[in-house]
mmCIF file of C-alpha atoms in Angstrom:
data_model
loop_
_atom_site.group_PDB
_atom_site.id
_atom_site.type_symbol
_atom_site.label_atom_id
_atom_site.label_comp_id
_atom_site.label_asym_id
_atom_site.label_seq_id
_atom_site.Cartn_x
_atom_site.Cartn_y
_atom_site.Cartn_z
ATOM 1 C CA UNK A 479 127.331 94.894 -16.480
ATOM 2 C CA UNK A 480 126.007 93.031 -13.488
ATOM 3 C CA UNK A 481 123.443 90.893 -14.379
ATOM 4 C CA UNK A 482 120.801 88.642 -11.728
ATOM 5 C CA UNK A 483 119.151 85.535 -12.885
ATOM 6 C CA UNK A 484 116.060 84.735 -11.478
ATOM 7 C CA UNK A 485 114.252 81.290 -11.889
ATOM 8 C CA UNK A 486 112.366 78.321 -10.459
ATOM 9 C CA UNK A 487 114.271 76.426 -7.726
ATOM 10 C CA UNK A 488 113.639 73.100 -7.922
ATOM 11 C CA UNK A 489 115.986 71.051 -5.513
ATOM 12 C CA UNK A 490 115.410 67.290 -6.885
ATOM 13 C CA UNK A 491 114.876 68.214 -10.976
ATOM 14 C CA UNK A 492 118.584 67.676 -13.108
ATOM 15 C CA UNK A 493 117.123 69.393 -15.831
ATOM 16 C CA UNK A 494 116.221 72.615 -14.113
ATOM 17 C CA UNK A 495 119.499 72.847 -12.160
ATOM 18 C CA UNK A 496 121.537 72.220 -15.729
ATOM 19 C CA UNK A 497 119.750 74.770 -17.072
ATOM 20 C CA UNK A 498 120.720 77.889 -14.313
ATOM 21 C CA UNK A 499 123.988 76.061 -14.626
ATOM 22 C CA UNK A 500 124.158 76.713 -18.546
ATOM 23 C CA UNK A 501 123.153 79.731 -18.473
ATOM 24 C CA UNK A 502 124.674 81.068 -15.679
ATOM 25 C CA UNK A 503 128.330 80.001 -17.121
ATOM 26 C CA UNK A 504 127.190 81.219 -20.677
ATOM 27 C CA UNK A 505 127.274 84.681 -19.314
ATOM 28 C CA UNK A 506 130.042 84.691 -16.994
ATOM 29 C CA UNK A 507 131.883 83.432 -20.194
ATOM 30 C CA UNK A 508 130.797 86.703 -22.433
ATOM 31 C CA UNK A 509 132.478 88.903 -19.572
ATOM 32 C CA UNK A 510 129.216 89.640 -17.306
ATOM 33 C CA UNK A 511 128.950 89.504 -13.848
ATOM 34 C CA UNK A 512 126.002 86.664 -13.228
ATOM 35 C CA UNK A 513 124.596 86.086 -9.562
ATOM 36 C CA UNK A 514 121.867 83.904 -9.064
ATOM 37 C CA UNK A 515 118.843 85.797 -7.606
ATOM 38 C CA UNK A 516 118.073 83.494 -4.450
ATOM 39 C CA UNK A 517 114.655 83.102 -4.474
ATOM 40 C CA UNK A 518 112.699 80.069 -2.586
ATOM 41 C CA UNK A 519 109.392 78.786 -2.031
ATOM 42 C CA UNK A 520 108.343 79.394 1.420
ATOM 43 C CA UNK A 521 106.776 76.196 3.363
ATOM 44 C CA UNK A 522 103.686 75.537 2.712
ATOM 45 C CA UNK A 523 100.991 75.290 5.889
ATOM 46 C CA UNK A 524 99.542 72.529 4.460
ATOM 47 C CA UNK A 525 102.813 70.316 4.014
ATOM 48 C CA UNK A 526 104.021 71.733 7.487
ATOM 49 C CA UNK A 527 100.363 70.368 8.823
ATOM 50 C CA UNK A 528 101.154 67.375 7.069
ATOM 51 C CA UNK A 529 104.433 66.713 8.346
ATOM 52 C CA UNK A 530 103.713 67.785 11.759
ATOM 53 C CA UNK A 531 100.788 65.421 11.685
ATOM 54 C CA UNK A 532 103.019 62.461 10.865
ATOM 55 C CA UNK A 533 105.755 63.198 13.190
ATOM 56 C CA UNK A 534 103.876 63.930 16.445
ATOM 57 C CA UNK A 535 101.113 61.839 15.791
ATOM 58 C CA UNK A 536 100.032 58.805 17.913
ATOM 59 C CA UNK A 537 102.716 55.706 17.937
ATOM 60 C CA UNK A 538 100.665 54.073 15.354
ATOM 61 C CA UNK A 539 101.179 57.314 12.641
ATOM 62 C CA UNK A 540 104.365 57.522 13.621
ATOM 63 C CA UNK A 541 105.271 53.787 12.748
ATOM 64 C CA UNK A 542 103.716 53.839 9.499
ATOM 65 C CA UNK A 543 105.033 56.664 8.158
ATOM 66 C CA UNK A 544 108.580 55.793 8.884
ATOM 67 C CA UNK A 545 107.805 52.115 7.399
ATOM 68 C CA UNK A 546 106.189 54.158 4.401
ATOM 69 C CA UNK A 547 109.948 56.230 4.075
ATOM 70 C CA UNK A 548 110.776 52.735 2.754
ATOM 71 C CA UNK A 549 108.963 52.719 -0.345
ATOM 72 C CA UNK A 550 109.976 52.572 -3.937
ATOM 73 C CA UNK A 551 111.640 56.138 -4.041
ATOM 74 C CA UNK A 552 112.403 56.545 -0.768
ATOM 75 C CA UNK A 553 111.367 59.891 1.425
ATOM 76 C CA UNK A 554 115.359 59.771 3.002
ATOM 77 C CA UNK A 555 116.946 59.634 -0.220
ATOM 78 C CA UNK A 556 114.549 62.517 -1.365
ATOM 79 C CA UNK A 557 115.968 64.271 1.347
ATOM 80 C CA UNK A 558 119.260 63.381 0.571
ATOM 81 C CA UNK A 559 119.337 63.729 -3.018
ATOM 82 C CA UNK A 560 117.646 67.613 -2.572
ATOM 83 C CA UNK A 561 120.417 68.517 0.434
ATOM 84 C CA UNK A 562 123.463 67.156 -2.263
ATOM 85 C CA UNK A 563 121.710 68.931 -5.175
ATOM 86 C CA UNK A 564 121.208 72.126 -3.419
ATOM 87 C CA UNK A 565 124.931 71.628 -2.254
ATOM 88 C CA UNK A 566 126.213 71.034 -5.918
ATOM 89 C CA UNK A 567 124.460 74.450 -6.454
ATOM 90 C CA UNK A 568 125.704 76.143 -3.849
ATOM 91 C CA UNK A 569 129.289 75.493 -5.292
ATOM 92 C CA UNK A 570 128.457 76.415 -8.912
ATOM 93 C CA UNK A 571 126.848 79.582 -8.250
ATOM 94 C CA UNK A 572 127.362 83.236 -7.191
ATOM 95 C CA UNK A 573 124.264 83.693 -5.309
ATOM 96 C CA UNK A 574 122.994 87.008 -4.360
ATOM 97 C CA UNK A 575 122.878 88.467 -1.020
ATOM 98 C CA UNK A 576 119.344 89.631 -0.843
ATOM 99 C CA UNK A 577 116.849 86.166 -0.387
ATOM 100 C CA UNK A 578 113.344 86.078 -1.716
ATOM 101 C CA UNK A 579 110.592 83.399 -0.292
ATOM 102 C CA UNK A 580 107.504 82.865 -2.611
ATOM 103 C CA UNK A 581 106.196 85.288 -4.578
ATOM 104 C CA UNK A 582 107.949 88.561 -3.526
ATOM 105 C CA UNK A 583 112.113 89.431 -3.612
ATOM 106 C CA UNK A 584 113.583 92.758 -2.326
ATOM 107 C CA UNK A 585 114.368 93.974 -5.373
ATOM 108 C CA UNK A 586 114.163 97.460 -4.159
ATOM 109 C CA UNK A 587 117.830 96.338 -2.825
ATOM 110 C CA UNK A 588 119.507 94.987 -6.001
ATOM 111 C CA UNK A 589 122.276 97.217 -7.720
ATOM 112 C CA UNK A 590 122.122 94.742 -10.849
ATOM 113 C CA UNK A 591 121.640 96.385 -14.553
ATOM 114 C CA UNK A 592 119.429 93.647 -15.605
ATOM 115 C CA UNK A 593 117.711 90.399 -14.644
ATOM 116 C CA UNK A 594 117.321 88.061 -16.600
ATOM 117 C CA UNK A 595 113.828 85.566 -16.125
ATOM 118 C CA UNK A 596 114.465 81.741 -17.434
ATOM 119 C CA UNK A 597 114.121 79.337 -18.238
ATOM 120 C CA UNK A 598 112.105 76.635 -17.072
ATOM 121 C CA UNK A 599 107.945 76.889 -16.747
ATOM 122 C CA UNK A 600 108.139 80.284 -15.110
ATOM 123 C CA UNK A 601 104.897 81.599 -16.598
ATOM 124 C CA UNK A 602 103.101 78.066 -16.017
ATOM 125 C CA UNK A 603 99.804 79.501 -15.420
ATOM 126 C CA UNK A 604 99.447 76.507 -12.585
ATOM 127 C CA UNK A 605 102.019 77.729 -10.615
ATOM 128 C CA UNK A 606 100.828 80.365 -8.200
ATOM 129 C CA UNK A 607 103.731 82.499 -8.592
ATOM 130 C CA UNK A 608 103.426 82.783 -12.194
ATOM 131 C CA UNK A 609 102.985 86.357 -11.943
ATOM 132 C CA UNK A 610 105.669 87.424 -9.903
ATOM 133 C CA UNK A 611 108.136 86.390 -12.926
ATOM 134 C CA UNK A 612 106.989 88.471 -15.057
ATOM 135 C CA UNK A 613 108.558 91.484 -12.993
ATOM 136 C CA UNK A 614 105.902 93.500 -12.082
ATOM 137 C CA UNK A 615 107.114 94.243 -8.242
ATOM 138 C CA UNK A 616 110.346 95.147 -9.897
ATOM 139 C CA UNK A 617 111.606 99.129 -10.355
ATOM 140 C CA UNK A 618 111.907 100.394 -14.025
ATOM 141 C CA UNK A 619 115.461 100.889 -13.436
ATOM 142 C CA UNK A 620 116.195 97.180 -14.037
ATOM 143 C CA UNK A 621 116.212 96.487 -17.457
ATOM 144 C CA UNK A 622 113.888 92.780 -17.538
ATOM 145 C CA UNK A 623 115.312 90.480 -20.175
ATOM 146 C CA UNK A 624 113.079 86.711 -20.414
ATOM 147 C CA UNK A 625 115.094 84.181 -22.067
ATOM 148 C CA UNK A 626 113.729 80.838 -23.167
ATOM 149 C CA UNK A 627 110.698 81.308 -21.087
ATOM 150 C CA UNK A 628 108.408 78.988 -20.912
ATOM 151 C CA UNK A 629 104.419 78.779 -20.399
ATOM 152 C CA UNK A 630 104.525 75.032 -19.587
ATOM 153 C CA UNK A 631 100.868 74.825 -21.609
ATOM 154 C CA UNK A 632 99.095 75.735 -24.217
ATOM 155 C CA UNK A 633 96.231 77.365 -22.448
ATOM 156 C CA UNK A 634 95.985 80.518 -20.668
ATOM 157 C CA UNK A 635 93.422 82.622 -18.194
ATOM 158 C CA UNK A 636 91.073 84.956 -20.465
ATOM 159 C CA UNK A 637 90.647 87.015 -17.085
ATOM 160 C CA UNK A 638 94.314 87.812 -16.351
ATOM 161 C CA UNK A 639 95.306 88.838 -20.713
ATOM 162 C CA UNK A 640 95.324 92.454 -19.460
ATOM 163 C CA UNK A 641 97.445 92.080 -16.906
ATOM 164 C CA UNK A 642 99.730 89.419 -18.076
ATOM 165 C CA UNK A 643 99.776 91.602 -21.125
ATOM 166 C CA UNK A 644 100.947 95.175 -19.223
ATOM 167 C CA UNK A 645 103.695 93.505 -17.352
ATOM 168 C CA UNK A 646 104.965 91.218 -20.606
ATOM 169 C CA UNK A 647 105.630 94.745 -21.988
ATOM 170 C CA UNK A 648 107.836 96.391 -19.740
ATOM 171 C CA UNK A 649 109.960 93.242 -20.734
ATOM 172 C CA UNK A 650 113.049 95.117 -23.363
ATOM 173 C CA UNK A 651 113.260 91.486 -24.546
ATOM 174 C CA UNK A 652 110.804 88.200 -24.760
ATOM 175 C CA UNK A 653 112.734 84.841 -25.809
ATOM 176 C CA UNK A 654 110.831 81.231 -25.221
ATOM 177 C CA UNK A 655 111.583 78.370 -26.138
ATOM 178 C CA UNK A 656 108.466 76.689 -27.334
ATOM 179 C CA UNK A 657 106.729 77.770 -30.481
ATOM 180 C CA UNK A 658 103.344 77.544 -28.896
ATOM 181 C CA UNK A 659 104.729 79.862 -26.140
ATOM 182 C CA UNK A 660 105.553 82.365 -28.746
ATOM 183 C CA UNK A 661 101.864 82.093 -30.348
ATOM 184 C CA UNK A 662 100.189 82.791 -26.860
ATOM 185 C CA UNK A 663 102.516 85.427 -26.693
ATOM 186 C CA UNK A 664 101.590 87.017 -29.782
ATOM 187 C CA UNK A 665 97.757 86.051 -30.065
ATOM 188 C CA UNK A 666 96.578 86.801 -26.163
ATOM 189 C CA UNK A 667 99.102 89.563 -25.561
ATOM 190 C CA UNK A 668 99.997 91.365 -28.614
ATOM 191 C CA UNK A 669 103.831 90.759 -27.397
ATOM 192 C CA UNK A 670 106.934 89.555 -29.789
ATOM 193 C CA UNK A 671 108.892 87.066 -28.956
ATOM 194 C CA UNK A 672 111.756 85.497 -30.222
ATOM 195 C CA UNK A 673 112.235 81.656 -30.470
ATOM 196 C CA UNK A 674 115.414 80.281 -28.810
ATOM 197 C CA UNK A 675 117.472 77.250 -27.613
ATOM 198 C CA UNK A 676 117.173 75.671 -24.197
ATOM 199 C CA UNK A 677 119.856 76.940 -22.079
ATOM 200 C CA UNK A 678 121.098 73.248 -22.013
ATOM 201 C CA UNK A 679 122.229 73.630 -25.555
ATOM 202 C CA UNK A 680 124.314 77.178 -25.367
ATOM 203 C CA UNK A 681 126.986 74.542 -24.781
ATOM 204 C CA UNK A 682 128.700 71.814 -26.981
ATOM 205 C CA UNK A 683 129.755 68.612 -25.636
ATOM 206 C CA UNK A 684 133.568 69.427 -25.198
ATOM 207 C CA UNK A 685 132.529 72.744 -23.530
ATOM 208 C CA UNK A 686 129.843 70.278 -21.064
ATOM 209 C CA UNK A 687 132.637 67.960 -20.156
ATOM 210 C CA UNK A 688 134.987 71.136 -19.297
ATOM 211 C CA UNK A 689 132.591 73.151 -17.459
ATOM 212 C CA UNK A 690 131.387 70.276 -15.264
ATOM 213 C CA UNK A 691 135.030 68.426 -14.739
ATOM 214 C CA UNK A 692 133.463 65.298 -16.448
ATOM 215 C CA UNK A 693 135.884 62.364 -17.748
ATOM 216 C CA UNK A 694 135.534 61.411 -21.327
ATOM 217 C CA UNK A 695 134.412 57.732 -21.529
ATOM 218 C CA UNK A 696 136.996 55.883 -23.599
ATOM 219 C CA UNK A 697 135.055 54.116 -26.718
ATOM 220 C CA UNK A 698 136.523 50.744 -26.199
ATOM 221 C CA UNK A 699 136.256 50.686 -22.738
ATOM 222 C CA UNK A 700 133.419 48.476 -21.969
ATOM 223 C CA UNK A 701 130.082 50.563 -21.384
ATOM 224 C CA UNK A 702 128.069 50.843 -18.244
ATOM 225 C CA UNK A 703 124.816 49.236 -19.428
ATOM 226 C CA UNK A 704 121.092 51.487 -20.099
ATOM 227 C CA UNK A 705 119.984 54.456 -18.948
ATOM 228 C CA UNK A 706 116.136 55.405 -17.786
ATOM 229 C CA UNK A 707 115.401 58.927 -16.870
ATOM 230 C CA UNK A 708 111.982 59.414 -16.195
ATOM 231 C CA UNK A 709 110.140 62.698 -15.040
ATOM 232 C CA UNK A 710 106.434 61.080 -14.708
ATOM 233 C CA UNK A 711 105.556 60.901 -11.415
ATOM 234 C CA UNK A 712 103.704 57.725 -11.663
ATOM 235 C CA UNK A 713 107.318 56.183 -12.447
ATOM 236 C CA UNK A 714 107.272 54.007 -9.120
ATOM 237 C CA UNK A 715 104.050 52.009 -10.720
ATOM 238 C CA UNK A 716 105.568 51.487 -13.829
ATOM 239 C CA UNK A 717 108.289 49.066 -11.921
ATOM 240 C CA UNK A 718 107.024 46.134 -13.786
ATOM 241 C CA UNK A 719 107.502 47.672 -17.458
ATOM 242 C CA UNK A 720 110.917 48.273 -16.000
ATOM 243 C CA UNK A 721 112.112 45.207 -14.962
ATOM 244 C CA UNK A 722 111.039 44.078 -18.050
ATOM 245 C CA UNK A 723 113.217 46.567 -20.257
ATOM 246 C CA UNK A 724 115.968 45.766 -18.378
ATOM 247 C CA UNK A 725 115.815 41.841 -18.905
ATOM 248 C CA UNK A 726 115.042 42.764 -22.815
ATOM 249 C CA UNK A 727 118.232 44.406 -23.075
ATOM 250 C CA UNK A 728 120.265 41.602 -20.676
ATOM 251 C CA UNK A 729 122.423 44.550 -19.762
ATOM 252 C CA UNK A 730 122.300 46.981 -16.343
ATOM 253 C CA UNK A 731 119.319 49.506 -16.572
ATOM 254 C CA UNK A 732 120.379 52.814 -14.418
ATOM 255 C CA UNK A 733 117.777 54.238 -13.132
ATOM 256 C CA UNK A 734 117.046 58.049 -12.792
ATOM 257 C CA UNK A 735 113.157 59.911 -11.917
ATOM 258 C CA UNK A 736 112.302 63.441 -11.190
ATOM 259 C CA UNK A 737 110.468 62.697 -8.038
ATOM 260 C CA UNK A 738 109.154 64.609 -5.201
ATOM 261 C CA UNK A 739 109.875 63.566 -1.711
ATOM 262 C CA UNK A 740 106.202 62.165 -1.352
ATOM 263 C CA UNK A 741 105.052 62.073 -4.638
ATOM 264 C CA UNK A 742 105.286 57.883 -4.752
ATOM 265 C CA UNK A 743 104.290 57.071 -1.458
ATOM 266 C CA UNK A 744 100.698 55.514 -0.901
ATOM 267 C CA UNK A 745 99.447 56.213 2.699
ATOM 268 C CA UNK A 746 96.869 54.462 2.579
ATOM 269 C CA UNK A 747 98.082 51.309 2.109
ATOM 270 C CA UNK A 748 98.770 49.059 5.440
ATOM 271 C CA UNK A 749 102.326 49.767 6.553
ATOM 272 C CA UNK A 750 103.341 46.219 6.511
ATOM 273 C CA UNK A 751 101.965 45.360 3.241
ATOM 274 C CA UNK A 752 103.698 48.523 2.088
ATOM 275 C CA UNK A 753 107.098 47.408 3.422
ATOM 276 C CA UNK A 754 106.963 43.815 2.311
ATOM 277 C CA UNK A 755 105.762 45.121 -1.146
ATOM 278 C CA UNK A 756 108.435 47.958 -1.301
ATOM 279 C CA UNK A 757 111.403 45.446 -0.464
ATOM 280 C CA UNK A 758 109.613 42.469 -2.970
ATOM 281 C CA UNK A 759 109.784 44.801 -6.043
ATOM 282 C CA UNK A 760 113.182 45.919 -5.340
ATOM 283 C CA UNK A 761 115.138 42.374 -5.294
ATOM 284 C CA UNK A 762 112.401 41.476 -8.268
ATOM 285 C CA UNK A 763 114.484 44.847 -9.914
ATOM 286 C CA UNK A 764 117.822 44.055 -8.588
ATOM 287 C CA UNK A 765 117.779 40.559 -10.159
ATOM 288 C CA UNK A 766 116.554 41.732 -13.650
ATOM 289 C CA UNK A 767 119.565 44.114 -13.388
ATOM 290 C CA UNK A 768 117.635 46.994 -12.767
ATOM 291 C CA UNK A 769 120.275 50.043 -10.336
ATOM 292 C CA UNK A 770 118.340 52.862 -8.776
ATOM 293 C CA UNK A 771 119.932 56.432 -8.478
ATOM 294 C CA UNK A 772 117.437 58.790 -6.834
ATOM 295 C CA UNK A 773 121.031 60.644 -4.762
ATOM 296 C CA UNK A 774 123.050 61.263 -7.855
ATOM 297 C CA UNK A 775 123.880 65.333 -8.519
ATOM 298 C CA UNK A 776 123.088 66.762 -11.740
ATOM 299 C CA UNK A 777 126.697 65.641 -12.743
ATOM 300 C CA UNK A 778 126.754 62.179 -11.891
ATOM 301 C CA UNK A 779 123.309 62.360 -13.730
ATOM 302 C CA UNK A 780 125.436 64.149 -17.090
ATOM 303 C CA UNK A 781 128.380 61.557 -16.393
ATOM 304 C CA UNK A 782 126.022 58.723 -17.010
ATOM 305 C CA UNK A 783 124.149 59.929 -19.793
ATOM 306 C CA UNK A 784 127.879 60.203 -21.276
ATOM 307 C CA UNK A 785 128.989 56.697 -20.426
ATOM 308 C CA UNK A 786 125.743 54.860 -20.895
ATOM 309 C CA UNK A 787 125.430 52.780 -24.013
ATOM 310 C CA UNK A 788 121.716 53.385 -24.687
ATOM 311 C CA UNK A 789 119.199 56.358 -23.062
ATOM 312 C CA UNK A 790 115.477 56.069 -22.440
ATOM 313 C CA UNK A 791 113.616 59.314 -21.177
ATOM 314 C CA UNK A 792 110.354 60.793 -21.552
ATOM 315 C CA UNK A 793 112.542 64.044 -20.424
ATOM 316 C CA UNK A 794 113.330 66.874 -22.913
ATOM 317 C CA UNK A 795 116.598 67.356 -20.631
ATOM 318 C CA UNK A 796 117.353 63.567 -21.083
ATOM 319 C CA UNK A 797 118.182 63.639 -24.368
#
């Protein structure tokens, strides 16, 4: 049975990429044959506008927004981190042939039995392409399977029940994993479905350490320090609560955040200012012990969670 995952893409978030990961080695494991439905987001005018504006703007644009690359995250190792991610993908899946941008995918070309929707906030009614996951462009001859689907809220749009609804039921199976997802399910839509795991946990720790070629940390080897992983986005102003953690503990504090490549940087703020301030709080973090890892893949991110003596996280996926 061939089988085609389809999910969000998300080239800088560890948790997202273990999860295709999981799931997609869960499956290949029971005897199917998984591919990886490549399907992107198309550029957006508005960020091409953006970035057009900032590259061919006058000198003066141009000067402060590569001084503003310098700040706390740091737009080149956003790049960098989402070209090595999207690399460490590239050489743990079987992707399919046929590419999909935004919210359409030839699926009149697939010869797969099944696809399979999950997990990750698919039907996040924020997302504009919430929709197209739940199939509705797709023939009838491919049997739709949603595992571990997820809403990402707990509110939904009264205007789009019917439709959500109609599609929701051509589904031959509905898994989430959030028992308010199932209740929205069940309440809005009259539509079952069954609560699961996270992909994440279809594996144990021996089978994690196998699958992604990770050492085991010998116990009285000495340990590597703390561990932050943060998925707020306002993680670049909470530098002072983490320089303090990290002198609390007197140890090394290793630093991961789910950022996007602009998502910290604050343009209107004077360019020098921004520089002198961006290279101030990082020796003030260096010297509390604080290490920053916004390039690490999603297996130097599992190696560390693995060899770290304590973790911190406000992420489901970091625990």
């Amino acid at each position: 049975m061939k089988i085609g995952i389809l999910t969000l893409h998300l080239p800088f978030n560890y948790g997202n990429a273990l999860q295709q990961f999981s799931l997609f080695h869960y499956l290949v494991e029971q005897g199917y044959e998984a591919e990886m439905l490549s399907h992107w987001y198309a550029k957006d005018r508005q960020e091409i506008s953006f970035w057009h504006q900032c590259l061919h703007g006058s000198f003066a644009q141009r000067v402060k927004f590569f001084v503003h690359c310098c700040t706390w995250s740091g737009v080149f190792a956003a790049f960098r981190r989402e070209a090595k991610l999207l690399a460490w993908m590239d050489s743990n899946f079987t992707w399919s042939k046929e590419t999909g941008y935004a919210d359409h995918f030839p699926s009149e070309s697939l010869s797969h039995d099944v696809v399979i929707v999950g997990s990750d906030q698919v039907w996040n009614p924020i997302h504009h392409t919430s929709k197209f996951f739940l199939l509705h462009t797709f023939p009838d001859s491919i049997r739709k399977i949603a595992y571990a689907a997820s809403l990402g809220s707990d509110r939904f749009p009264e205007a789009e029940t019917m439709f959500f609804g109609r599609a929701l039921r051509r589904f031959e199976a509905i898994s989430v994993r959030e028992a308010s997802a199932k209740k929205i399910l069940e309440e809005n839509f009259d539509v079952e479905a069954t609560l699961v795991c996270d992909p994440t946990l279809l594996h144990s720790r021996e089978e994690w350490i196998r699958l992604l070629g990770l050492r085991e940390t010998n116990p009285t080897a000495r340990r590597r320090g703390y561990m932050l992983y943060l998925v707020t986005p306002e993680a670049a102003a909470m530098w002072r609560s983490v320089r303090r953690l990290a002198k609390q503990l007197k140890a090394p504090l290793h630093v991961y955040c789910f950022v996007g490549t602009t998502a910290l940087l604050n343009w209107r703020r004077h360019p020098v200012r921004q520089l002198v301030s961006t290279l101030a709080k990082r020796v003030l973090l260096f010297t509390a012990g604080v290490r920053l890892h916004f390039t690490a893949t999603p297996t130097d991110f599992v190696q560390s969670v693995m060899d770290c003596e304590g973790l911190f996280t406000d992420s489901f996926h970091g625990m």
